Coordinates of C-alpha atoms and ligand atoms in Angstrom, one line a residue:
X33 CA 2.9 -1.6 22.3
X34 CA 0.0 -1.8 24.7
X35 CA -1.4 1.7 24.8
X36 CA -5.5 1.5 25.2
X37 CA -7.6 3.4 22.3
X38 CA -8.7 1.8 19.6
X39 CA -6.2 0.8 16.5
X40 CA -6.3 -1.2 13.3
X41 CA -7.6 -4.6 13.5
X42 CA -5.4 -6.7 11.8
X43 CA -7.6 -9.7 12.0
X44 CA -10.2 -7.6 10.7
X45 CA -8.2 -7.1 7.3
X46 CA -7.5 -10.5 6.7
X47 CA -10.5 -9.6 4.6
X48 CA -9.1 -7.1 2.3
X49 CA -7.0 -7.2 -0.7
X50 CA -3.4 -5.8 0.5
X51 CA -0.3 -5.7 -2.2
X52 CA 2.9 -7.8 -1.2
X53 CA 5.7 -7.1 -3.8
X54 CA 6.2 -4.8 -6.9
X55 CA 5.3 -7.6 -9.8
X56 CA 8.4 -7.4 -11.7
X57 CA 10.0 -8.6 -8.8
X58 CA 8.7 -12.1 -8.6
X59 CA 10.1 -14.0 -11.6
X60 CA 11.3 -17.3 -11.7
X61 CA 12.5 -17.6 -7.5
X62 CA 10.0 -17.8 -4.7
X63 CA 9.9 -14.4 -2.8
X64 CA 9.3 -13.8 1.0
X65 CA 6.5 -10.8 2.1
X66 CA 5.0 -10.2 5.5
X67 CA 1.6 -9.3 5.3
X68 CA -0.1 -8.4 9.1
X69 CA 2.2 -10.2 10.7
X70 CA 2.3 -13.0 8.8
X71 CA 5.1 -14.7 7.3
X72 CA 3.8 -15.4 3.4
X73 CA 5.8 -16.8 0.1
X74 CA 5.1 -15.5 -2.9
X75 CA 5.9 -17.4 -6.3
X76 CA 4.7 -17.5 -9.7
X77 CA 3.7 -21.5 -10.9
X78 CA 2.6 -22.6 -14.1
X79 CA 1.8 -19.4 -16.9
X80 CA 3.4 -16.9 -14.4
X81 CA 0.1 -18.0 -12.1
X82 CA 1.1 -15.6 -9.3
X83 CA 0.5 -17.8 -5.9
X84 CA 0.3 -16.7 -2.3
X85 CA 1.2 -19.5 0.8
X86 CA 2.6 -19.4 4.3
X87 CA 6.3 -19.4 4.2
X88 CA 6.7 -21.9 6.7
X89 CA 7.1 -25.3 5.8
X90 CA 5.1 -28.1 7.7
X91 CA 7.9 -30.3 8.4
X92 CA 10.5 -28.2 10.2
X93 CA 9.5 -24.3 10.2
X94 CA 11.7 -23.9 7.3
X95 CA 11.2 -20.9 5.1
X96 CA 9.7 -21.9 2.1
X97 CA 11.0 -18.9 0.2
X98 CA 14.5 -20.5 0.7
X99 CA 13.5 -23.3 -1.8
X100 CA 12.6 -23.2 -5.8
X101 CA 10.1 -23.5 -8.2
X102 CA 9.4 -26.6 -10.9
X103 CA 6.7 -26.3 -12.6
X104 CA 3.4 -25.8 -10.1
X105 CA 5.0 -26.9 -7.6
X106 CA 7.2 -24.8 -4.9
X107 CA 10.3 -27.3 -3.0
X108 CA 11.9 -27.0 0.0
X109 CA 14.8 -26.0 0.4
X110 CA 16.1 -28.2 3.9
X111 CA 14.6 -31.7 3.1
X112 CA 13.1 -31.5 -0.3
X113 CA 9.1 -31.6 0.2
X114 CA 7.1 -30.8 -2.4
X115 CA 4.3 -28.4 -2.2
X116 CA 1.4 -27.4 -5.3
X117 CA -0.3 -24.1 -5.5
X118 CA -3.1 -25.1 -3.5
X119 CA -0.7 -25.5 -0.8
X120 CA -0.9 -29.1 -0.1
X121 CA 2.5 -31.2 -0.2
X122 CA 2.9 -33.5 -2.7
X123 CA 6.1 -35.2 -2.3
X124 CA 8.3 -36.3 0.3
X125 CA 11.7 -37.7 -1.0
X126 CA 12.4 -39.6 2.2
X127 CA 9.7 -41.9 2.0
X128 CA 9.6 -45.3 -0.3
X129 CA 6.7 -43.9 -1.9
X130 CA 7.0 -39.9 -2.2
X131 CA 3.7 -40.1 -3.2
X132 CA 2.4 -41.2 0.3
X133 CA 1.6 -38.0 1.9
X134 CA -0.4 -37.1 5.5
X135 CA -3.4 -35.3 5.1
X136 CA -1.8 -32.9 7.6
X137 CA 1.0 -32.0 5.4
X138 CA -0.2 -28.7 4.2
X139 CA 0.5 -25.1 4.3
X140 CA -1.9 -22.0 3.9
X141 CA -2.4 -21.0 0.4
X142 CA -4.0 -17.8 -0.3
X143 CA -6.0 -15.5 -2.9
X144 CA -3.7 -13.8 -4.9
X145 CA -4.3 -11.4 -8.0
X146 CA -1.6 -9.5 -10.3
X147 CA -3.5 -6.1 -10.7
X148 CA -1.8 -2.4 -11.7
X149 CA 1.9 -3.6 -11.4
X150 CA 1.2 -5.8 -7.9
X151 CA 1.5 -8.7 -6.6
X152 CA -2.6 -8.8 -3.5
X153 CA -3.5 -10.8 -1.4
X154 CA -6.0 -11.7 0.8
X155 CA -6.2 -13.7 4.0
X156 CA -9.8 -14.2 3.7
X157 CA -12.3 -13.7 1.7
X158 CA -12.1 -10.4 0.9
X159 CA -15.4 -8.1 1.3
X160 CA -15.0 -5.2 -1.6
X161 CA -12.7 -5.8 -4.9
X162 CA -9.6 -3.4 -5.8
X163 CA -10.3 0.0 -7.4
X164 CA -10.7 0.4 -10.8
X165 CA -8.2 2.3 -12.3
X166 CA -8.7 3.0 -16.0
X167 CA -5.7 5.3 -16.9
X168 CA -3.4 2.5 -15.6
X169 CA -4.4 -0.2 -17.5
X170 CA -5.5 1.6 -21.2
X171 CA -1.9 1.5 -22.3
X172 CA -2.0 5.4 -23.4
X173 CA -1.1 6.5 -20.2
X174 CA 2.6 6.0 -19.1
X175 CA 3.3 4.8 -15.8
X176 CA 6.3 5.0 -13.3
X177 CA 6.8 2.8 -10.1
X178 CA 8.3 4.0 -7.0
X179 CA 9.2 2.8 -3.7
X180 CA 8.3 0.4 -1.6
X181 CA 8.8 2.8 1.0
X182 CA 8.9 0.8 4.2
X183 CA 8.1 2.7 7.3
X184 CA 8.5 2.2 10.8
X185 CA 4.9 3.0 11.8
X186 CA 1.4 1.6 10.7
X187 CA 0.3 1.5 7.5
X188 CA -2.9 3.7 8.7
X189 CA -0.4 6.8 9.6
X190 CA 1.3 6.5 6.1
X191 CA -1.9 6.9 4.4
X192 CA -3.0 9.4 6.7
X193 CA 0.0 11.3 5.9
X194 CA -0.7 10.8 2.2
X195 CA -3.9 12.5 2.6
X196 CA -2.9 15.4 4.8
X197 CA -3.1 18.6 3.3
X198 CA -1.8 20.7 6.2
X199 CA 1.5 19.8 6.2
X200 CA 2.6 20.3 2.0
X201 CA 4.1 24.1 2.8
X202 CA 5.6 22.8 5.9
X203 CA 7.0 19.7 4.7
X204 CA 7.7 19.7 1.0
X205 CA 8.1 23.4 0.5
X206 CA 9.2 24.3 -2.9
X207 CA 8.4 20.7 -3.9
X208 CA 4.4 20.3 -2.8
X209 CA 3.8 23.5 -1.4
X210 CA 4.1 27.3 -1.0
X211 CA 5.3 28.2 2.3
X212 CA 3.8 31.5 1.4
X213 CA 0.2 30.3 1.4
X214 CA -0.1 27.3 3.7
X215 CA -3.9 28.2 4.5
X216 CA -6.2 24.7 3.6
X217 CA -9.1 25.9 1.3
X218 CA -12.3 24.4 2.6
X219 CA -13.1 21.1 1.5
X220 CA -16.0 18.1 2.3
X221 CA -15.5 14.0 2.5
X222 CA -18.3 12.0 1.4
X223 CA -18.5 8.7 3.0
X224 CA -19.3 5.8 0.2
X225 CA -19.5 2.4 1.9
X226 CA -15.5 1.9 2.1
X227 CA -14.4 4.9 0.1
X228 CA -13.7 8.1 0.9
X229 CA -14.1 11.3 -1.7
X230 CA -12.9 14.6 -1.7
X231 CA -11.3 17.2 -4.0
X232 CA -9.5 20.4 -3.1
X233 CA -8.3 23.1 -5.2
X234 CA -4.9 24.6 -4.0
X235 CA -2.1 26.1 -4.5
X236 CA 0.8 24.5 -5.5
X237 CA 4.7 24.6 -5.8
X238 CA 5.7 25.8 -9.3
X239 CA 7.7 23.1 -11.3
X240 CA 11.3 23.1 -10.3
X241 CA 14.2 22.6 -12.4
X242 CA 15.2 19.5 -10.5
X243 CA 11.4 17.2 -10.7
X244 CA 9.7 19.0 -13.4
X245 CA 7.0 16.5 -12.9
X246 CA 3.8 18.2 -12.6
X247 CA 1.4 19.3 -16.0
X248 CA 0.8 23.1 -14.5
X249 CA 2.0 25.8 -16.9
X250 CA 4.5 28.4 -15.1
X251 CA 2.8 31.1 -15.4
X252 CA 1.4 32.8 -12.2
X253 CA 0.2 31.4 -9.0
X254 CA -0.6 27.4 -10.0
X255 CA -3.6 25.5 -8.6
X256 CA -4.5 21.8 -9.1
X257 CA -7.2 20.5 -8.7
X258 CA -7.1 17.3 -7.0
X259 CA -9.4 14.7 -6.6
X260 CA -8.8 11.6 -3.6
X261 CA -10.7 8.2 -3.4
X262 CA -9.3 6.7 -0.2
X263 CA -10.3 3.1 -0.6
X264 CA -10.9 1.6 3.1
X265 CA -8.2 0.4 4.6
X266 CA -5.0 1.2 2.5
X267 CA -5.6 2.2 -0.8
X268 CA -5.6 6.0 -2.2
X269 CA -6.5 6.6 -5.9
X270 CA -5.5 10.8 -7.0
X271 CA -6.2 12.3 -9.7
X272 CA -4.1 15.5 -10.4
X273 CA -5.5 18.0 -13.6
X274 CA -4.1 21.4 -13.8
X275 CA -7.5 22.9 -15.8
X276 CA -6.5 21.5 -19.2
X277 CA -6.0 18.0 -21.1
X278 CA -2.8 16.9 -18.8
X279 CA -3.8 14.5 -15.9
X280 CA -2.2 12.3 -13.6
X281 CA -2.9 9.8 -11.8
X282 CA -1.6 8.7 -8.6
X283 CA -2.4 4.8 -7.2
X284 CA -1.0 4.4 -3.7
X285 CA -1.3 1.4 -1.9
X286 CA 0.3 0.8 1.8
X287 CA 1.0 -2.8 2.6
X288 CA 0.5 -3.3 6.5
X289 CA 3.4 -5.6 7.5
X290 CA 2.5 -5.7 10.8
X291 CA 0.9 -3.6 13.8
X292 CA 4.1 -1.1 13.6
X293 CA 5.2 -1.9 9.7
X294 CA 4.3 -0.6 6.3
X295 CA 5.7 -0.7 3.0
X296 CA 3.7 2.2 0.6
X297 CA 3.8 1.7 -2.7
X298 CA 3.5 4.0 -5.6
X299 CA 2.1 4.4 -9.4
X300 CA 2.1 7.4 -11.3
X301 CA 0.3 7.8 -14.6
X302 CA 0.4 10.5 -16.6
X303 CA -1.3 11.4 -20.2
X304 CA 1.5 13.9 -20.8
X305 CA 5.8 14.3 -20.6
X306 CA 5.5 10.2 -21.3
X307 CA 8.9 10.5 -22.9
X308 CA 10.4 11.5 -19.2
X309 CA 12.9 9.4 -17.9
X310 CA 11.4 7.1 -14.9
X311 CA 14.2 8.3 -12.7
X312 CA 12.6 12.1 -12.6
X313 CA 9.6 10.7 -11.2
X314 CA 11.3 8.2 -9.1
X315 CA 13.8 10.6 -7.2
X316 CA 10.8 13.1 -6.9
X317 CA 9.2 10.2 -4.9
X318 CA 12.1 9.1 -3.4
X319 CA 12.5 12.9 -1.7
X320 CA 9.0 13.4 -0.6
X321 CA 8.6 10.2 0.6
X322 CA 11.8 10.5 2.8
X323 CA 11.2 14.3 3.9
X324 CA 7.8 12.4 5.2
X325 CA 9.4 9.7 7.1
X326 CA 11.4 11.4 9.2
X327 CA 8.1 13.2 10.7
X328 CA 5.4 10.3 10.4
X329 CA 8.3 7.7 12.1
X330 CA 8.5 10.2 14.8
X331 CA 4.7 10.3 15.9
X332 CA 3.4 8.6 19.3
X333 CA 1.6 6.1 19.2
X334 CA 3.0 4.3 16.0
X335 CA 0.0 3.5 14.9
X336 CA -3.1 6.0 14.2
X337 CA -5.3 6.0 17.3
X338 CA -9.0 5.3 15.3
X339 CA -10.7 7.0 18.6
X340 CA -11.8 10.3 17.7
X341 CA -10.9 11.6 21.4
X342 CA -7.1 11.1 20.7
X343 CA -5.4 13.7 19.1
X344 CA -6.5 17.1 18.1
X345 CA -8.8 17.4 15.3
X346 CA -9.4 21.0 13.1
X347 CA -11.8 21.7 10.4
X348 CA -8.9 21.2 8.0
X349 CA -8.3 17.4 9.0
X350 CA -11.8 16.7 7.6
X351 CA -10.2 13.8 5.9
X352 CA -8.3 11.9 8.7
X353 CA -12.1 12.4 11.0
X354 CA -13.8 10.9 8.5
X355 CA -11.2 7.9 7.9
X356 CA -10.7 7.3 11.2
X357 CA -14.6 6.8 11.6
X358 CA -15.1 4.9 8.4
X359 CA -12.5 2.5 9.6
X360 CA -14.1 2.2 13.1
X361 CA -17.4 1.6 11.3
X362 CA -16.6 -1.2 9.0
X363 CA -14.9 -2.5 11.6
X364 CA -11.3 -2.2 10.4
X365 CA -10.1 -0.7 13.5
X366 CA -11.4 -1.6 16.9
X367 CA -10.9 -0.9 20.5
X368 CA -8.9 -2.6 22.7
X369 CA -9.0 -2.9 26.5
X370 CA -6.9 -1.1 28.7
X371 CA -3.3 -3.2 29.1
X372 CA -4.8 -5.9 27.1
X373 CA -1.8 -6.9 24.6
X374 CA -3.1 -7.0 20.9
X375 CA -0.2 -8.3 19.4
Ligands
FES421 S1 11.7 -28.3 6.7 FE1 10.8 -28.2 4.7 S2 11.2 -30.2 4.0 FE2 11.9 -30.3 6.0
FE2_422 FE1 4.0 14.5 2.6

């Protein structure tokens, strides 16, 4: 798509920390993730060492996620080459002597951490760490997994969409919202370097019998008070509290797959109900996320136009002004000439 405005700059966010795969998913096979565009392999070598390379082997293109593990090393799978986690091959079965590799036999390795459930990487050295997420790492709190949700849009418009307050009553009502009440109570960002605050108090859906998920009692009109840090570019950290002791967190992270891909991924934590079944929380996700889709995969252009001229802004949308500058201003999203092709 070649439509001028400014958009996300994928080269820009080489620089961040972006999650590739749910961590339980990468065991003892090599695993292939697309991360901006790229083709990547993920694997765990020696100690369950999680390691991040291209996926394309040097010698013929081959997908590297085709092949296997032994020990620190990653094979192969067409003709048998060798490769150890710093991504420089080591063996090449053809030859006399294996051993005797070109200095040009390589592939791109990259920094990789295993962090709340994940599987990041980064592309380059990344400029700010991941959030810090105390309730998901103390071991009291329990925590459920859901998606990836892979949409057909940017990963910018997913994460705008997790942030947008307008639609709840409209979109999830009964579930997120009360059609009944869809005004947005007046809220303010403050900008911190790359994240984002805010907290609104609203009202909410009463538990249903199908996701009781929430911590708010049933009696009269519930509020929760929620409180957002939207970590520049992808990253949303939500705390939920109902006025009492019960809190939950939310940890959503959007991969960007490419300039027109995302895959969202989500943690819930909670401090109460840590008895529940996964599934309640899971096929809670599972319908918001999807009632979501339908409306964020139909929005033109596919990816969130960064300029603040495009599309209409209101008081209420504080949250997507201020991302959309933020983004712009760390440089994370950038204009591009008119019919220039960015991809
Ligand atoms: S293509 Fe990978 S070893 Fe030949
Ligand atoms: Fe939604």
């Amino acid at each position: 798509m070649t439509s001028p405005g400014a958009f996300a700059d994928l080269a820009a966010q080489r620089a961040c920390w972006h999650p590739l795969v749910f961590a339980n998913e990468v065991t003892d096979r090599p695993v292939h993730a697309d991360l901006l565009g790229e083709p990547l392999v993920v694997w765990r070598g020696q100690g369950g060492t999680p390691r991040v390379m291209s996926d394309l082997c040097v010698h013929r293109g081959t997908a590297l996620s085709l092949g296997w593990i032994q020990g620190d090393e990653l094979t192969c799978a067409y003709h048998g080459w060798r490769y150890a986690a710093d991504g420089r091959c080591v063996a090449i079965p053809q030859k006399e002597d294996p051993s005797a590799v070109p200095a040009k036999a390589r592939v791109r390795a990259f920094r990789a951490q295993e962090r709340y459930g994940l599987i990041w990487a980064a592309l380059e050295e990344p400029r700010w760490p991941l959030p810090e997420v105390p309730e998901l790492e103390n071991g009291a709190w329990a925590v459920v997994t859901a998606g990836p949700y892979r949409w057909r849009c940017d990963a910018a418009r997913q994460v705008e969409n997790f942030t947008d307050f307008g639609h709840f009553p409209w979109v999830h009502p009964g579930l997120l919202g009360d059609p009944d009440r869809p005004v947005v109570p007046p809220y303010q960002v403050h900008t911190d370097g790359h994240v984002l605050r805010y907290q609104i108090v609203r009202p909410e859906a009463p538990n249903t019998e199908d996701f009781p998920v929430f911590g708010n009692k049933q009696a009269g009109p519930p509020e929760r008070r929620s409180r957002y840090e939207l970590h520049l570019p992808y990253t949303i950290v939500l705390r939920l509290g109902w006025g009492g002791e019960r809190g939950m967190v939310y940890f959503f992270a959007s991969q960007p797959v490419a300039a027109d891909r995302c895959a969202g991924y989500v943690l819930v934590g909670r401090n109460y109900n840590t008895g529940q079944p996964d599934r309640v929380i899971q096929e809670f996700e599972d319908t918001i996320f999807g009632q979501d889709q339908v409306v964020v995969e139909s929005q033109r252009p596919e990816r969130v136009p960064f300029d603040l001229a495009a599309e209409l802004h209101l008081r209420f949308d504080a949250v997507a002004v201020a991302y959309r500058k933020a983004m712009r201003g760390l440089g994370l999203a950038a204009s591009t000439p008119i019919g220039a092709s960015d991809e």
